[in-house]
CSV table of C-alpha atoms and ligand atoms in Angstrom, one decimal:
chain,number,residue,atom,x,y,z
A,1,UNK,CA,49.9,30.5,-22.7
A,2,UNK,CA,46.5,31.5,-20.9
A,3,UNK,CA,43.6,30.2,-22.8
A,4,UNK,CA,40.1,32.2,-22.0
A,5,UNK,CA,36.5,30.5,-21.6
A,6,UNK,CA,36.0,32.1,-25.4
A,7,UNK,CA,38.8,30.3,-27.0
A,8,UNK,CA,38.1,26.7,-25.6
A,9,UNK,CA,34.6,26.7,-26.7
A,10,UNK,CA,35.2,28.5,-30.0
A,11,UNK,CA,34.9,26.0,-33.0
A,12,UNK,CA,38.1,25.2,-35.0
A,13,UNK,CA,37.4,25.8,-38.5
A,14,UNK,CA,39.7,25.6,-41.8
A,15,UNK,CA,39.8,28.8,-43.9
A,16,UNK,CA,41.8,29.5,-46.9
A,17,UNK,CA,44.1,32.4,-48.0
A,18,UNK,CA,44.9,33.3,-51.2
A,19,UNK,CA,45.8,36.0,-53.8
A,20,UNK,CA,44.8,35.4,-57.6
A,21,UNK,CA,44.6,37.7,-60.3
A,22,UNK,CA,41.1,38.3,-61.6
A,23,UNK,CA,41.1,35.2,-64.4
A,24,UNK,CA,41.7,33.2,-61.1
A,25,UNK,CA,45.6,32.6,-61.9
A,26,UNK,CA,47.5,32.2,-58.4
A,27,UNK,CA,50.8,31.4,-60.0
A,28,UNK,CA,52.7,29.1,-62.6
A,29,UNK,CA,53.6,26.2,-61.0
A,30,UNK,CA,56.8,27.1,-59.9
A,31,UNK,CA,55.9,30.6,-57.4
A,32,UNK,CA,53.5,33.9,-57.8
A,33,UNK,CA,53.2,36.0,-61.0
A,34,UNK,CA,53.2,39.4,-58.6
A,35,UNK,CA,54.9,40.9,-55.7
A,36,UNK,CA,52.6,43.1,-53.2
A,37,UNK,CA,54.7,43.5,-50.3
A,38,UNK,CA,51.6,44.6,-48.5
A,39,UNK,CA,49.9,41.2,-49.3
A,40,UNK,CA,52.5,39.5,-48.2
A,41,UNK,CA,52.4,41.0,-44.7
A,42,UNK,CA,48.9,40.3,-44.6
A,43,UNK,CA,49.1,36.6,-45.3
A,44,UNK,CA,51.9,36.4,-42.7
A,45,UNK,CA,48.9,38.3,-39.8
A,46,UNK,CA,46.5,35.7,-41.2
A,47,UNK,CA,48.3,32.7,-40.8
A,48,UNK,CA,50.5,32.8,-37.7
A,49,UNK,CA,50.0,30.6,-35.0
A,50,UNK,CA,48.5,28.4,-37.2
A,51,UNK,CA,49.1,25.3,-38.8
A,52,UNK,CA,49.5,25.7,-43.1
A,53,UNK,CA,48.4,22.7,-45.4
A,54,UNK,CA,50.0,23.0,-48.5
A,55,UNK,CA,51.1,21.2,-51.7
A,56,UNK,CA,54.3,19.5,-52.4
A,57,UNK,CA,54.6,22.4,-55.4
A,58,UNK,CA,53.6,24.9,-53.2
A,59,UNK,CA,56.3,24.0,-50.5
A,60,UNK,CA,58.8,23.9,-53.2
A,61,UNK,CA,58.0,27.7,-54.3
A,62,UNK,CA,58.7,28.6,-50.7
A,63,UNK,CA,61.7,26.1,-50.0
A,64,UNK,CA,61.7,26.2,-46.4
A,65,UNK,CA,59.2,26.3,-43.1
A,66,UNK,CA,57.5,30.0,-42.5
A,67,UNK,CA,58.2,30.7,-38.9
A,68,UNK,CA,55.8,30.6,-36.6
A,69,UNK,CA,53.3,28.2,-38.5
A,70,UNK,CA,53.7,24.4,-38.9
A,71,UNK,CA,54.0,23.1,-42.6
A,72,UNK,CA,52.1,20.3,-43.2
A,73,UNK,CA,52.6,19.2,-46.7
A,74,UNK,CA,50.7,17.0,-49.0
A,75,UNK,CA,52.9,14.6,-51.6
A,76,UNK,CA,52.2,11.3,-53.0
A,77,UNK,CA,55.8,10.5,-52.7
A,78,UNK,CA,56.4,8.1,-49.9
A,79,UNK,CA,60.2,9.1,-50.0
A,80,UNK,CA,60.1,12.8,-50.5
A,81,UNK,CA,61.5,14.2,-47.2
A,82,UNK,CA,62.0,18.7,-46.6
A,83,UNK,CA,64.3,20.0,-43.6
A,84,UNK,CA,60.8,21.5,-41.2
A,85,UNK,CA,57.8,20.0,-43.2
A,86,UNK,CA,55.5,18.0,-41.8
A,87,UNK,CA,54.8,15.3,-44.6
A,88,UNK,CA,51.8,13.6,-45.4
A,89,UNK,CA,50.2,11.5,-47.7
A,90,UNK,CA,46.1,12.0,-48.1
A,91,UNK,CA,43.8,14.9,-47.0
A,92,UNK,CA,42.5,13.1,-43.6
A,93,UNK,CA,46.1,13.2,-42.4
A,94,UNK,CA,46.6,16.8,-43.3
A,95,UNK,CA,44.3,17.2,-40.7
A,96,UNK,CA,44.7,15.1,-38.5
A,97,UNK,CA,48.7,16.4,-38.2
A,98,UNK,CA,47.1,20.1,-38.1
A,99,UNK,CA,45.0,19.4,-35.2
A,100,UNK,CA,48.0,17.5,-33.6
A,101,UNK,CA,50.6,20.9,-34.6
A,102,UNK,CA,47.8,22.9,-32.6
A,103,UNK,CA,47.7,20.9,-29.4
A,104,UNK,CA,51.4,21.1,-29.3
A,105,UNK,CA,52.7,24.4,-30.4
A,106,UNK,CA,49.3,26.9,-29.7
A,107,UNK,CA,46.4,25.6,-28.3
A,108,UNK,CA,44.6,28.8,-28.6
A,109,UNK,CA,44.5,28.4,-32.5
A,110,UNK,CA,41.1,27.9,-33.5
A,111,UNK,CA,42.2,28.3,-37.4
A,112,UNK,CA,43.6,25.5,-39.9
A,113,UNK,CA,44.5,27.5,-43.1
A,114,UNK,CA,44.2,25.7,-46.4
A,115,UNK,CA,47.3,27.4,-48.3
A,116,UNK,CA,47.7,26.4,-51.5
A,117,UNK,CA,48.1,25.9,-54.4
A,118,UNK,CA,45.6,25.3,-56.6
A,119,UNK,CA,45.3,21.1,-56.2
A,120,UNK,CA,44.9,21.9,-52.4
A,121,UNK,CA,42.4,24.4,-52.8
A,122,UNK,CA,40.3,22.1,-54.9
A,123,UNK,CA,40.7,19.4,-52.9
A,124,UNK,CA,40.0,20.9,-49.1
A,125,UNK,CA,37.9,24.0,-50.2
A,126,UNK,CA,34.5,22.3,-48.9
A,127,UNK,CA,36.3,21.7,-45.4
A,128,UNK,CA,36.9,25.6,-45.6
A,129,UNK,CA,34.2,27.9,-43.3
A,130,UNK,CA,36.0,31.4,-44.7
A,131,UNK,CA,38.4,32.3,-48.1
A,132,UNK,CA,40.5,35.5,-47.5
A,133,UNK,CA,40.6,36.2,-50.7
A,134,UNK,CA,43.4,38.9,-52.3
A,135,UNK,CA,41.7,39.6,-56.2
A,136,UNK,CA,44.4,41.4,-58.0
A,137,UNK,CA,43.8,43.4,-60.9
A,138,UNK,CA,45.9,41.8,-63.5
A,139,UNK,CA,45.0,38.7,-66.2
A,140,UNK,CA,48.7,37.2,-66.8
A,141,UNK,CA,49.2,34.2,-68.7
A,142,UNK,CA,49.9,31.7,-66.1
A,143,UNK,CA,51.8,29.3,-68.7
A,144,UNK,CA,51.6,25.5,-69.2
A,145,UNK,CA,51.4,24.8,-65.7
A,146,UNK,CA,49.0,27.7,-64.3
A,147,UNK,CA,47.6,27.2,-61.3
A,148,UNK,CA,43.6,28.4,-60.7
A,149,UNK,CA,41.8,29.0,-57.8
A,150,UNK,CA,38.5,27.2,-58.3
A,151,UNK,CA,35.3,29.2,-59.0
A,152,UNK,CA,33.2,29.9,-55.7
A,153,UNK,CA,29.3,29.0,-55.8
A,154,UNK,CA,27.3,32.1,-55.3
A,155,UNK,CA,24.7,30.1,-53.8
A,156,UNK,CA,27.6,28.6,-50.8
A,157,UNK,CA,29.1,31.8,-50.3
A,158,UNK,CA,29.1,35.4,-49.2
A,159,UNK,CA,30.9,37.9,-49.9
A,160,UNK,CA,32.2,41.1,-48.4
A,161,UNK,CA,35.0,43.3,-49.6
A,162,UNK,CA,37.0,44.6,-47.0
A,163,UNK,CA,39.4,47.2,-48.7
A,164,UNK,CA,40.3,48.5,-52.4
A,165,UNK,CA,43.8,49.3,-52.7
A,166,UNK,CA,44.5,51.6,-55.8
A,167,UNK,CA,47.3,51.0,-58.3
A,168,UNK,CA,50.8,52.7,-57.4
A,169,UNK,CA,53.6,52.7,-59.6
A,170,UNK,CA,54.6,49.0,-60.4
A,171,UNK,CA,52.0,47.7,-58.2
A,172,UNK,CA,48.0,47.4,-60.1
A,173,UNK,CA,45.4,47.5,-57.7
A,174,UNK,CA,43.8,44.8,-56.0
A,175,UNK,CA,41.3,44.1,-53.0
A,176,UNK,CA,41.0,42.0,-50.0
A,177,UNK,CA,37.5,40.3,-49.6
A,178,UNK,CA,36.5,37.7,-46.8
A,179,UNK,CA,33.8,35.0,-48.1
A,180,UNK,CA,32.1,33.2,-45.8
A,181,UNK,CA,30.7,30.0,-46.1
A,182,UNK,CA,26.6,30.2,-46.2
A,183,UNK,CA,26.3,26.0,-45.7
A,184,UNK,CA,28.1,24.2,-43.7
A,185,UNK,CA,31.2,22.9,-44.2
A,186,UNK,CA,32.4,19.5,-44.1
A,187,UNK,CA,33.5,18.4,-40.5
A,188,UNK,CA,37.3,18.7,-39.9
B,201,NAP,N1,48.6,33.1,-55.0
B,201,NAP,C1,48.5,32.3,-53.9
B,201,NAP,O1,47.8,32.7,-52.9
B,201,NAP,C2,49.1,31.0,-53.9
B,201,NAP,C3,49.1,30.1,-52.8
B,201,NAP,C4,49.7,28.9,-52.8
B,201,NAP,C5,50.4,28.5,-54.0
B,201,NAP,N2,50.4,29.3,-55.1
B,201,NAP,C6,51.0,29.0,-56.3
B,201,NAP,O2,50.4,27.8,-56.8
B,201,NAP,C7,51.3,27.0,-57.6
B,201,NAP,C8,51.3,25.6,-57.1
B,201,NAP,O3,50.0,25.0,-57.2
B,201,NAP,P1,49.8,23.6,-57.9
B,201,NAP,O4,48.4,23.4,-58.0
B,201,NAP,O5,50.7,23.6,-59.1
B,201,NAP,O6,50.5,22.6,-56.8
B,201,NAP,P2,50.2,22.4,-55.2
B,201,NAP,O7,48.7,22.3,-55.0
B,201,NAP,O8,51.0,23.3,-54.4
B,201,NAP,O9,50.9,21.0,-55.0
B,201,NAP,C9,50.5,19.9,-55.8
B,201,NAP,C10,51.2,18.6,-55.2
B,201,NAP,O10,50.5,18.3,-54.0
B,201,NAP,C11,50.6,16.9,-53.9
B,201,NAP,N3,49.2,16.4,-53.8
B,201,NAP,C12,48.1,16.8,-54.5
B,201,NAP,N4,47.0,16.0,-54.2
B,201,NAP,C13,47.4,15.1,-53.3
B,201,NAP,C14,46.8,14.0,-52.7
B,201,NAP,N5,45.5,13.8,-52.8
B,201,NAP,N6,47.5,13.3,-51.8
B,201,NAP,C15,48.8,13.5,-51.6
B,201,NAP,N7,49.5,14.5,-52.2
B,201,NAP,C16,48.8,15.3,-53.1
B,201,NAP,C17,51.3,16.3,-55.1
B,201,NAP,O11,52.7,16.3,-54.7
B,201,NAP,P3,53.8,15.3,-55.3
B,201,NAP,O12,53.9,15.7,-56.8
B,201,NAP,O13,55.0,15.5,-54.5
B,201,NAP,O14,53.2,13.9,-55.1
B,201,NAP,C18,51.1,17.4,-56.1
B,201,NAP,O15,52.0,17.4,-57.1
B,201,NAP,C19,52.6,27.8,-57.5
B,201,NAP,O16,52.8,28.6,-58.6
B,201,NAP,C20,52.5,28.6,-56.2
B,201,NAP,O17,53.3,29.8,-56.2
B,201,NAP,C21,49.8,30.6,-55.0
């Protein structure tokens, strides 16, 4: 691959993708509350080429590695072992393994996405730069083991909504915003 003057100079920063429903659900612990096929495309545009950090929970919801990305996943279980992740152990080797999945597989990534789910958003959303955020229309009751997205400072972020999709059929309506971090993150 061909890597321009813009893209070796261009700062690698961690950004987050996500789709919760408006009380900030994201799922129940075991997967997602929703299917928006069209959301669903747009996380897979987001996110390849680049490395994913995700939970152990979150890796089990998908069961397997999404092509094109690498799958770094975060348990505390020194014997947990998943055909295609990339296991680690604390939040320092998340990245360190991310950085090392770029300089092998795509150099040209400038982009670590945070990915979920909600005990890996809490824990890696002040390394984060950007949140493309889906905000679904719905409230469900996420259940005993209801995972959140955390509450975003006003005062850290900005926001801009990109598109409002209208409900269709089965589907509510929801929008895609793109915050962007107004202080600096923390370095990666
Ligand atoms: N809507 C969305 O955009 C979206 C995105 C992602 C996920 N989700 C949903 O979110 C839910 C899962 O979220 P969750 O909060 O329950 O779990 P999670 O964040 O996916 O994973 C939690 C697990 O990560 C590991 N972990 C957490 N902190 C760690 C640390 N400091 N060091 C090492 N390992 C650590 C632990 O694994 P061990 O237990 O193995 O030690 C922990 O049980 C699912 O319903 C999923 O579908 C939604």
């Amino acid at each position: 691959m061909t890597v321009s003057p813009h893209e070796q100079t261009a700062p690698l920063i961690m950004s987050a993708v996500v789709a919760m429903a408006a009380n900030r659900v994201i799922g129940d612990g075991t997967g997602l509350i929703w299917h928006l096929p069209d959301d669903l495309k747009r996380v897979k545009a987001l996110t390849m080429g680049c490395p994913l950090i995700m939970g152990r929970k979150t890796w089990d919801s998908i069961g397997r590695p999404l092509p094109g990305r690498g799958s770094i996943v975060l348990t505390r279980d020194q014997h947990w072992h998943a055909e295609g992740a990339i296991i680690v152990h604390d939040f320092n080797a998340a990245l360190v393994a991310a950085k090392s999945w770029i300089a092998a597989h795509n150099p040209q990534c400038r982009k670590i996405i945070l990915f979920g789910g909600g005990e890996i958003y809490r824990m890696g959303l002040d390394y984060c730069q950007q949140i493309d955020l889906t905000v679904i229309d719905i409230s469900p009751d996420g259940g005993q083991n209801a995972a959140l997205f955390p509450a975003l400072d006003a005062t850290e972020w900005s926001r801009q909504v990109e598109a409002v999709i209208a409900p269709a059929g089965d589907i509510p309506g929801y929008r895609y915003e793109c915050w962007q971090r107004a202080t600096p993150p923390c370095d990666l």
